[in-house]
Each structure stands twice: as C-alpha cells, then as structure tokens.
Amino acid sequence: MIALNEVGRTFPGPPEVAALRDATFTVDAGEMVAIIGPSGSGKSTLLNVLGLLDEPTSGTYLLNGVDTGKLKERSRTALRATTLGFVFQSAYVVAHLDCMANVALPLTHLGVPRKERPVLAEAALRSVGLGHRLHARPNTLSGGERQRVAIARAIVHEPRVLLCDEPTGNLDSENTQAVLDLLENLVTGDRAVVVVTHENEVADRAGRTVKVVDGHAAPLAA
Amino acid sequence: MRLPWRRKGKDDDLAGLGAVNNGRKVRTSPRDALIQAALAVKGRRLRSSLTIAGVALGIATAIGTLGITASAAGAVSDRFDAIKATQVTARYPEGIAAPPGAASENVRSLNGVEQAGLSCKAQDLDVGRNAYGKTVNLSAMAAQSEAMVAYQASLDQGRWFDAGHGERGDPVVMLDTAAAAQLGIKSLVDGPMVFIGGQPYLVVGIFTAPDNETRFTRAVVFPYERCLGGGFSAAEAIVRTSPGAAQQVATEVALALHPQAPARLTVTTPPDLETFQQGVQSETQALFLGLAAISLLIAAIGISNTTYVAVLERKPEIGLRRATGATRSAITVQFLFESGILGLVGGTIGTILGVDATAAAALGKDWLVILDPLLLAGGPLLGLVVGTLAGIYPALAAARLHPVEALRTA
Ligand SMILES: Nc1ncnc2c1ncn2[C@@H]1O[C@H](COP(=O)(O)OP(=O)(O)OP(=O)(O)O)[C@@H](O)[C@H]1O
Ligand SMILES: [Mg+2]
C-alpha cells in the first residue's frame, strides 16, 4: 500500500533544515503502524509526505503502486482526496458548520452527489458514537467529541489509508482509549492506519512500529 | 459500504485514481463553492453584518446622492417649466410702440408660438366709483387681451377686450381682482362703471393677475391702443411658446416685430433649461458622488480587510479543505463567492436605504421622487462587483497557502 525508499525532505531555509533524511519502510493494507520518535525528529514531516500534503526532496514514494513523485498538483490533490484520510492533534472542525456539514466536507470537495452526502455523513457520525449530535455546533461539543467528529470526517469517504498525527495528544486517558478503540476498528482488510505518537500506550496498540530518530525512519525490529 | 468511485474488485484502483471519482474528475462544483460560501457568511454572523453594513453605507450614499439630486433638479425644472421656460419678451425702446395689427400677427405666425400680444405701462391713475369723491390709486396698463393670456392672467368675470374696443376707442377697462375689491365691485351683472379723470369707463372684465407679473396686480387695464396716444412706457411684446420652443422663438421675434431695426428691441429669454438643470445637478452630484465613491472605497477596503483577516483566522479550515480535496482554485472561488455575497447583500440593503433616504428627502420638500430604475438594479450589482473585486486579494492569499503551513496553527 505504502512503500518509501530513502525519502528525504529538506527545508531550503535559510537555515537549511534536513527534517527528514532517510525514510525507508512499507505499510500494508490491514495493518496499523505507529510512528514514534523524539520531538523534532521529523515525524510530522514524514506524515505530511505520506499524506501528499508535502513533497519529498529525495527518494521515491509509491502509494499503491503509483509513483507520487511523477504526479502533477491536481492529481496529487485528487489522489489525496480519494485515498487518504487525516486526523490531526487538533480536530480542526469548522466552527460555522454543524457536525453533519463538517463530516460532509471531504464529500463536497470530492464531488460526491449532494443527495448521497447526508447518508454517508450520518453513517460516519454514528460509527464514532455521535449519532445523537448530528446537527450540533462544534462549540457545544467536548474535546473528545470533537476529535470523534474529526475521525468521522477522516473516514466518511472510506479512504484506503488513514493518517493520524498525535490524534490523542489533546485528550485525557479515557478519551484516548475511546479514540484508540475507534482507530483499531478502522483497520480492515483493505485499509491501513498510520499513527504518529509519542505515547507508549498508543504505540502498544499498533501491530508494527516505525521509529524516527533525527530524520532517519526505519521499522523497529519486533 | 463501498463508495461509487472505488471500482469493485480491483485492488489497483489507486493507480487509476489520479483524477477519477466514479469516472468523473475530483472537483468542487461551483454550486458547492457557493453553498460553502453562503454557510460561512451565515455562520459568521457578526463579522458578516459589520462588513455588510460598510457596503450598505457606501451604496446608500451613492443611491441617495443620485436620487436626491435628480429629484431636486426635477423640482427646480418643474417650477421653472411652468412659468419661465416658455416665455419670451421683446421690449421696445422708450417712446416707441408697435401698431397693434401687423407686428403681433407676424409673431403669432412663428413656429412654436402659442400666444403673443402687446402691452405697455402708463402712469398710475386715481380711479373712483363716482365722478367726484373717493378714489384709489391703481397701476395702469394697456394690453391686448392676447398679451394678458400670454402673461397667464385668468379671467374671473366678464370678458377680455375684443378688437373693436380698441379700434373704436371705447371707454372700457378691466380690473384685477384686488383692484375690483378695493373699488367695491363684486359683480359685473349690472354693468358697473369707474371714473378716471372725471370720465366714466365700463368695467368689462375682472381677472386674476399672474403671480409673476406685479404690473397687473392692483391694476386697471385699458385696450392696447391707448399706448399709441403717448404717456406710456415699457412697451413690450410677450410671447408664450410651446415647451422647448422658447430659444428658437427668441432668435426670430425681434425681426418679426420690428423688421426695420430688430436690434433696437431687447429680447429676454428663459435660461436654457437643460443647462440650468445640469448646473444644479452636476454641482451637487459631483460633491456627493465624490463622497459616495469614497465610502464605497472604504467599504471595499473593509471587505478586503475582513476577508483577509478571515483567511488568517481560517487557516486551519483552508488547510483542511485542501487536505480533503479542495484545489487552489476551489479555495479561490469559495472566498470570492463569500466576499461577493457580502457585497451583494450590502448593495441590496444600501439600495433600499438610499431609496428611503431619497423618498424622505423628496417628500419633506414636496418634490416628486425621481429615481432611475436602473439604479435599483445597479445598486446591488455595484455591491456585488465591489465585493468580488475586494475579495480577489484575500482569495488569492487563501489559495496560495500551503496546506501544511495552513494546518500548522494549533
Ligand atoms: N517548514 C519548515 N521549515 C523549516 N524547518 C522545519 C519546517 N517544518 C519543520 N521543520 C523542522 O523540522 C524538524 C522536524 O519537525 P517535525 O514537525 O517533523 O517534528 P516532529 O517529530 O513532528 O516533532 P513533535 O513530536 O514535536 O511534533 C524540526 O526541527 C522542525 O523545526
Ligand atoms: Mg509533530
């Protein structure tokens, strides 16, 4: 599903920063992979590259066989929109939209027919246990609920890969457990989940771990 | 659940996914961009209403200015139309008066002349009801009845002079209502007489003097032929023209009256109506349109600023939309729609306010409300244009944002 070979990302600066020097690993469908490492080691940079939000400055990144380095911006956007889902440390819910409209955002930008969106959005919200808050404004939700809206939004279009950057970073332990349960359930036969974290209890849930140290990312021997 | 764009049974669908969504391109439709923009305008109520108020003020000033100046100019020309715009006078030099026949006939045959007649002023006279006894001092005029009609005197009782009165030198006079009242003449039924210098004159008619000709107020009027006997002054021809003909008639009237020496006549024409109107309009309009332009500019800067601040505030939203498939152009379009909506709503409210202001100002002064219907459509449209133009820079700034940078803010 994901294959990285000596992927690097250097920010031109000045000063020039080699945030990611060498990432070489694979992620297959049906697995959950944790990316761990100290602060500033390049985890978020790596995840942005995986998410086609940022372009590597060296190496090759194959997403399900497609060499992403050869894609134009429009195709990258399209591939990202159809294949990937994102959960960040902040929920990034749009304050002026209710839960349904927030969750339907990816469908809107994908061009899914308008009639089908509420059905999919409602199903996604129910799957994260928010069936009773469909039309709530985000500012009336708790932090844990907001993050669950973000997860619903990340999966509403059934992405092949779910990318999460510190998804439980803002949550207490109870909400962390709930979110991890959700993520675990999202690992299916044709979907991979990648979670950046520095919390051991998160890493423990993952089948495999990729460790990033000073820009070098490699699978941790089990 | 399987989504339509994920072709069933094919595991390599990502390879074809460069731009495929169930056979269609991944694309934010314009209609969706518009809906997203409308939701943002609606959801961000306070910010939106402040921006809308700014635009409304600018458009209201513009509409109000155009409306009030048009109504004012209309009111001026109304008054102006009714009295002066169709009046031409030709004054004879002192000591000369035209004979009654040919001259006025010549003038009446000019194109655009509706009435024309001759008149002159005599010394004021003491007029009484009896040969001897109490008299009142009245202004004395001699005039053809056509002249009196042309001056817009109106007949209350009796009749105007006829040609025979002058030709025969009949001892007849007309009085205006004020003079008749002073002399105690209420009715002409029993043929009342007045005495001037011991001579009796039959009062044949009573008229209401025209507002703008004081010479006919508190006046006794003789047939025009009296002017030819000496002791008169200010002999003149008055011409009432059809609307718009005054300027043309003025160039011809002197020659028609006095072909031997037309230059000796002093012709008075109304100021050109259009020039006059434009004078009124352009002076006030230039001033207020300047003000309106400035308020529109301020409104535009307001929209631009609010939208730009919104872009900064909404970086995460922009990053998220980009991450979930919105292209740069989709972001541009959404923000342009937002500022366009703000402009359109502001323009519509501003138009309503401007029309109200015009109506209030015009009604307060008893003017006819004159508003170009084009303005009613133009106001909202102008708002839309101003809003959209003002949104260009912020919209491009939003589209330029790199998704990673946009999502960095926590
Ligand atoms: N746009 C940028 N320009 C320059 N340097 C950058 C940029 N983005 C990240 N960096 C640097 O790259 C390095 C890696 O950053 P990154 O955000 O990937 O770290 P991280 O592993 O996610 O850390 P944390 O656990 O604190 O989130 C850091 O030293 C950071 O300062
Ligand atoms: Mg990070």
PDB file of C-alpha atoms in Angstrom, chain B residues 228-402:
ATOM      1  CA  LEU B 228     -50.267 104.799 -29.071  1.00  0.00           C
ATOM      2  CA  GLY B 229     -51.550 108.031 -27.595  1.00  0.00           C
ATOM      3  CA  GLY B 230     -48.366 108.896 -25.672  1.00  0.00           C
ATOM      4  CA  GLY B 231     -47.742 108.956 -21.925  1.00  0.00           C
ATOM      5  CA  PHE B 232     -46.811 105.278 -21.854  1.00  0.00           C
ATOM      6  CA  SER B 233     -43.621 103.418 -21.161  1.00  0.00           C
ATOM      7  CA  ALA B 234     -42.250  99.888 -21.228  1.00  0.00           C
ATOM      8  CA  ALA B 235     -43.995  98.798 -24.410  1.00  0.00           C
ATOM      9  CA  GLU B 236     -43.288  95.141 -24.971  1.00  0.00           C
ATOM     10  CA  ALA B 237     -44.395  92.043 -26.757  1.00  0.00           C
ATOM     11  CA  ILE B 238     -44.946  88.939 -24.691  1.00  0.00           C
ATOM     12  CA  VAL B 239     -44.764  85.562 -26.364  1.00  0.00           C
ATOM     13  CA  ARG B 240     -45.867  82.270 -24.828  1.00  0.00           C
ATOM     14  CA  THR B 241     -44.244  79.405 -26.711  1.00  0.00           C
ATOM     15  CA  SER B 242     -44.812  75.700 -26.762  1.00  0.00           C
ATOM     16  CA  PRO B 243     -42.421  73.797 -24.463  1.00  0.00           C
ATOM     17  CA  GLY B 244     -38.889  73.757 -25.769  1.00  0.00           C
ATOM     18  CA  ALA B 245     -39.524  76.390 -28.447  1.00  0.00           C
ATOM     19  CA  ALA B 246     -38.515  79.460 -26.433  1.00  0.00           C
ATOM     20  CA  GLN B 247     -34.894  79.593 -27.544  1.00  0.00           C
ATOM     21  CA  GLN B 248     -35.811  79.332 -31.207  1.00  0.00           C
ATOM     22  CA  VAL B 249     -38.620  81.888 -30.982  1.00  0.00           C
ATOM     23  CA  ALA B 250     -36.300  84.299 -29.192  1.00  0.00           C
ATOM     24  CA  THR B 251     -33.970  84.416 -32.180  1.00  0.00           C
ATOM     25  CA  GLU B 252     -36.821  85.317 -34.535  1.00  0.00           C
ATOM     26  CA  VAL B 253     -39.119  87.519 -32.516  1.00  0.00           C
ATOM     27  CA  ALA B 254     -37.284  90.862 -32.897  1.00  0.00           C
ATOM     28  CA  LEU B 255     -37.228  90.650 -36.677  1.00  0.00           C
ATOM     29  CA  ALA B 256     -40.899  89.707 -36.781  1.00  0.00           C
ATOM     30  CA  LEU B 257     -41.897  92.649 -34.580  1.00  0.00           C
ATOM     31  CA  HIS B 258     -39.676  95.348 -35.943  1.00  0.00           C
ATOM     32  CA  PRO B 259     -38.156  94.384 -39.315  1.00  0.00           C
ATOM     33  CA  GLN B 260     -36.702  97.889 -39.862  1.00  0.00           C
ATOM     34  CA  ALA B 261     -34.446  97.800 -36.793  1.00  0.00           C
ATOM     35  CA  PRO B 262     -34.704  94.479 -34.963  1.00  0.00           C
ATOM     36  CA  ALA B 263     -31.578  95.233 -32.939  1.00  0.00           C
ATOM     37  CA  ARG B 264     -33.372  98.023 -31.071  1.00  0.00           C
ATOM     38  CA  LEU B 265     -35.554  95.526 -29.265  1.00  0.00           C
ATOM     39  CA  THR B 266     -34.368  93.916 -26.077  1.00  0.00           C
ATOM     40  CA  VAL B 267     -35.288  90.231 -26.140  1.00  0.00           C
ATOM     41  CA  THR B 268     -35.435  88.330 -22.857  1.00  0.00           C
ATOM     42  CA  THR B 269     -35.330  84.539 -22.988  1.00  0.00           C
ATOM     43  CA  PRO B 270     -35.514  81.994 -20.204  1.00  0.00           C
ATOM     44  CA  PRO B 271     -32.192  80.466 -19.248  1.00  0.00           C
ATOM     45  CA  ASP B 272     -31.717  77.247 -21.155  1.00  0.00           C
ATOM     46  CA  LEU B 273     -33.498  74.597 -19.133  1.00  0.00           C
ATOM     47  CA  GLU B 274     -31.035  71.830 -19.661  1.00  0.00           C
ATOM     48  CA  THR B 275     -28.033  73.929 -18.829  1.00  0.00           C
ATOM     49  CA  PHE B 276     -29.849  75.080 -15.750  1.00  0.00           C
ATOM     50  CA  GLN B 277     -30.751  71.563 -14.667  1.00  0.00           C
ATOM     51  CA  GLN B 278     -27.326  70.270 -15.331  1.00  0.00           C
ATOM     52  CA  GLY B 279     -25.904  73.142 -13.361  1.00  0.00           C
ATOM     53  CA  VAL B 280     -27.974  72.190 -10.349  1.00  0.00           C
ATOM     54  CA  GLN B 281     -27.312  68.505 -10.800  1.00  0.00           C
ATOM     55  CA  SER B 282     -23.657  68.477 -11.649  1.00  0.00           C
ATOM     56  CA  GLU B 283     -22.616  70.744  -8.787  1.00  0.00           C
ATOM     57  CA  THR B 284     -24.348  68.783  -6.063  1.00  0.00           C
ATOM     58  CA  GLN B 285     -23.768  65.458  -7.720  1.00  0.00           C
ATOM     59  CA  ALA B 286     -20.059  65.914  -8.176  1.00  0.00           C
ATOM     60  CA  LEU B 287     -19.736  66.654  -4.490  1.00  0.00           C
ATOM     61  CA  PHE B 288     -21.853  63.789  -3.229  1.00  0.00           C
ATOM     62  CA  LEU B 289     -20.758  61.265  -5.795  1.00  0.00           C
ATOM     63  CA  GLY B 290     -17.246  62.005  -4.640  1.00  0.00           C
ATOM     64  CA  LEU B 291     -18.409  61.220  -1.113  1.00  0.00           C
ATOM     65  CA  ALA B 292     -20.162  58.084  -2.321  1.00  0.00           C
ATOM     66  CA  ALA B 293     -17.059  56.933  -4.167  1.00  0.00           C
ATOM     67  CA  ILE B 294     -15.014  57.441  -1.032  1.00  0.00           C
ATOM     68  CA  SER B 295     -17.481  55.498   1.102  1.00  0.00           C
ATOM     69  CA  LEU B 296     -17.527  52.722  -1.488  1.00  0.00           C
ATOM     70  CA  LEU B 297     -13.756  52.631  -1.441  1.00  0.00           C
ATOM     71  CA  ILE B 298     -13.819  52.436   2.341  1.00  0.00           C
ATOM     72  CA  ALA B 299     -16.381  49.654   2.102  1.00  0.00           C
ATOM     73  CA  ALA B 300     -14.189  47.819  -0.390  1.00  0.00           C
ATOM     74  CA  ILE B 301     -11.183  48.143   1.882  1.00  0.00           C
ATOM     75  CA  GLY B 302     -13.467  46.939   4.688  1.00  0.00           C
ATOM     76  CA  ILE B 303     -14.470  43.808   2.788  1.00  0.00           C
ATOM     77  CA  SER B 304     -10.923  43.208   1.695  1.00  0.00           C
ATOM     78  CA  ASN B 305      -9.664  43.580   5.226  1.00  0.00           C
ATOM     79  CA  THR B 306     -12.369  41.423   6.829  1.00  0.00           C
ATOM     80  CA  THR B 307     -11.913  38.732   4.245  1.00  0.00           C
ATOM     81  CA  TYR B 308      -8.149  38.844   4.636  1.00  0.00           C
ATOM     82  CA  VAL B 309      -8.403  38.619   8.421  1.00  0.00           C
ATOM     83  CA  ALA B 310     -10.864  35.769   7.921  1.00  0.00           C
ATOM     84  CA  VAL B 311      -8.292  33.995   5.776  1.00  0.00           C
ATOM     85  CA  LEU B 312      -5.736  34.277   8.564  1.00  0.00           C
ATOM     86  CA  GLU B 313      -8.287  33.145  11.135  1.00  0.00           C
ATOM     87  CA  ARG B 314      -9.457  30.301   8.982  1.00  0.00           C
ATOM     88  CA  LYS B 315      -6.062  28.889   8.044  1.00  0.00           C
ATOM     89  CA  PRO B 316      -6.934  25.506   9.608  1.00  0.00           C
ATOM     90  CA  GLU B 317     -10.201  25.383   7.684  1.00  0.00           C
ATOM     91  CA  ILE B 318      -8.333  26.169   4.468  1.00  0.00           C
ATOM     92  CA  GLY B 319      -5.681  23.540   5.230  1.00  0.00           C
ATOM     93  CA  LEU B 320      -8.359  21.010   5.995  1.00  0.00           C
ATOM     94  CA  ARG B 321     -10.258  21.724   2.811  1.00  0.00           C
ATOM     95  CA  ARG B 322      -7.044  21.425   0.828  1.00  0.00           C
ATOM     96  CA  ALA B 323      -6.213  18.149   2.570  1.00  0.00           C
ATOM     97  CA  THR B 324      -9.639  16.762   1.751  1.00  0.00           C
ATOM     98  CA  GLY B 325      -9.560  17.574  -1.923  1.00  0.00           C
ATOM     99  CA  ALA B 326     -10.208  21.284  -2.456  1.00  0.00           C
ATOM    100  CA  THR B 327      -7.901  22.607  -5.158  1.00  0.00           C
ATOM    101  CA  ARG B 328      -6.352  26.054  -5.039  1.00  0.00           C
ATOM    102  CA  SER B 329      -8.980  27.296  -7.452  1.00  0.00           C
ATOM    103  CA  ALA B 330     -11.785  25.824  -5.336  1.00  0.00           C
ATOM    104  CA  ILE B 331     -10.474  27.849  -2.382  1.00  0.00           C
ATOM    105  CA  THR B 332     -10.196  30.990  -4.521  1.00  0.00           C
ATOM    106  CA  VAL B 333     -13.730  30.569  -5.794  1.00  0.00           C
ATOM    107  CA  GLN B 334     -15.173  29.976  -2.339  1.00  0.00           C
ATOM    108  CA  PHE B 335     -13.608  33.111  -0.866  1.00  0.00           C
ATOM    109  CA  LEU B 336     -14.571  35.175  -3.922  1.00  0.00           C
ATOM    110  CA  PHE B 337     -18.140  33.972  -3.507  1.00  0.00           C
ATOM    111  CA  GLU B 338     -18.027  34.938   0.158  1.00  0.00           C
ATOM    112  CA  SER B 339     -16.950  38.500  -0.494  1.00  0.00           C
ATOM    113  CA  GLY B 340     -19.336  38.674  -3.452  1.00  0.00           C
ATOM    114  CA  ILE B 341     -22.248  37.646  -1.241  1.00  0.00           C
ATOM    115  CA  LEU B 342     -21.272  40.211   1.374  1.00  0.00           C
ATOM    116  CA  GLY B 343     -21.139  42.850  -1.374  1.00  0.00           C
ATOM    117  CA  LEU B 344     -24.452  41.807  -2.906  1.00  0.00           C
ATOM    118  CA  VAL B 345     -26.307  41.795   0.401  1.00  0.00           C
ATOM    119  CA  GLY B 346     -24.692  45.096   1.389  1.00  0.00           C
ATOM    120  CA  GLY B 347     -25.552  46.566  -2.000  1.00  0.00           C
ATOM    121  CA  THR B 348     -29.169  45.468  -1.712  1.00  0.00           C
ATOM    122  CA  ILE B 349     -29.596  46.870   1.782  1.00  0.00           C
ATOM    123  CA  GLY B 350     -27.774  50.024   0.696  1.00  0.00           C
ATOM    124  CA  THR B 351     -30.112  50.455  -2.257  1.00  0.00           C
ATOM    125  CA  ILE B 352     -33.147  50.154  -0.002  1.00  0.00           C
ATOM    126  CA  LEU B 353     -31.663  52.693   2.416  1.00  0.00           C
ATOM    127  CA  GLY B 354     -30.718  55.026  -0.438  1.00  0.00           C
ATOM    128  CA  VAL B 355     -34.205  54.884  -1.924  1.00  0.00           C
ATOM    129  CA  ASP B 356     -35.708  55.547   1.514  1.00  0.00           C
ATOM    130  CA  ALA B 357     -33.398  58.492   2.032  1.00  0.00           C
ATOM    131  CA  THR B 358     -34.332  59.894  -1.370  1.00  0.00           C
ATOM    132  CA  ALA B 359     -38.030  59.425  -0.699  1.00  0.00           C
ATOM    133  CA  ALA B 360     -37.753  61.019   2.744  1.00  0.00           C
ATOM    134  CA  ALA B 361     -35.800  63.996   1.426  1.00  0.00           C
ATOM    135  CA  ALA B 362     -38.085  64.492  -1.553  1.00  0.00           C
ATOM    136  CA  LEU B 363     -41.330  64.120   0.386  1.00  0.00           C
ATOM    137  CA  GLY B 364     -40.033  66.514   3.038  1.00  0.00           C
ATOM    138  CA  LYS B 365     -39.679  69.144   0.325  1.00  0.00           C
ATOM    139  CA  ASP B 366     -42.774  68.182  -1.637  1.00  0.00           C
ATOM    140  CA  TRP B 367     -40.710  67.119  -4.588  1.00  0.00           C
ATOM    141  CA  LEU B 368     -41.569  64.399  -6.988  1.00  0.00           C
ATOM    142  CA  VAL B 369     -39.344  61.384  -6.230  1.00  0.00           C
ATOM    143  CA  ILE B 370     -37.204  60.837  -9.293  1.00  0.00           C
ATOM    144  CA  LEU B 371     -35.139  57.628  -9.298  1.00  0.00           C
ATOM    145  CA  ASP B 372     -33.697  55.964 -12.327  1.00  0.00           C
ATOM    146  CA  PRO B 373     -34.982  52.353 -12.196  1.00  0.00           C
ATOM    147  CA  LEU B 374     -31.559  51.316 -13.444  1.00  0.00           C
ATOM    148  CA  LEU B 375     -30.209  52.436 -10.070  1.00  0.00           C
ATOM    149  CA  LEU B 376     -32.417  49.905  -8.310  1.00  0.00           C
ATOM    150  CA  ALA B 377     -30.728  47.079 -10.161  1.00  0.00           C
ATOM    151  CA  GLY B 378     -27.415  48.919 -10.281  1.00  0.00           C
ATOM    152  CA  GLY B 379     -27.019  49.247  -6.503  1.00  0.00           C
ATOM    153  CA  PRO B 380     -26.963  45.532  -5.677  1.00  0.00           C
ATOM    154  CA  LEU B 381     -24.893  44.894  -8.781  1.00  0.00           C
ATOM    155  CA  LEU B 382     -22.372  47.532  -7.783  1.00  0.00           C
ATOM    156  CA  GLY B 383     -22.192  45.892  -4.335  1.00  0.00           C
ATOM    157  CA  LEU B 384     -21.557  42.525  -5.949  1.00  0.00           C
ATOM    158  CA  VAL B 385     -18.803  43.952  -8.136  1.00  0.00           C
ATOM    159  CA  VAL B 386     -17.168  45.873  -5.299  1.00  0.00           C
ATOM    160  CA  GLY B 387     -17.377  42.813  -3.045  1.00  0.00           C
ATOM    161  CA  THR B 388     -15.903  40.487  -5.620  1.00  0.00           C
ATOM    162  CA  LEU B 389     -13.099  42.878  -6.546  1.00  0.00           C
ATOM    163  CA  ALA B 390     -12.279  43.443  -2.898  1.00  0.00           C
ATOM    164  CA  GLY B 391     -12.179  39.682  -2.387  1.00  0.00           C
ATOM    165  CA  ILE B 392      -9.604  38.993  -5.075  1.00  0.00           C
ATOM    166  CA  TYR B 393      -6.520  39.624  -2.990  1.00  0.00           C
ATOM    167  CA  PRO B 394      -7.647  37.687   0.123  1.00  0.00           C
ATOM    168  CA  ALA B 395      -8.957  34.836  -2.026  1.00  0.00           C
ATOM    169  CA  LEU B 396      -5.634  34.504  -3.801  1.00  0.00           C
ATOM    170  CA  ALA B 397      -3.818  34.699  -0.479  1.00  0.00           C
ATOM    171  CA  ALA B 398      -6.002  31.863   0.797  1.00  0.00           C
ATOM    172  CA  ALA B 399      -5.309  29.780  -2.290  1.00  0.00           C
ATOM    173  CA  ARG B 400      -1.561  30.395  -2.046  1.00  0.00           C
ATOM    174  CA  LEU B 401      -1.432  28.950   1.466  1.00  0.00           C
ATOM    175  CA  HIS B 402       0.441  25.680   1.612  1.00  0.00           C
TER     176      HIS B 402
END
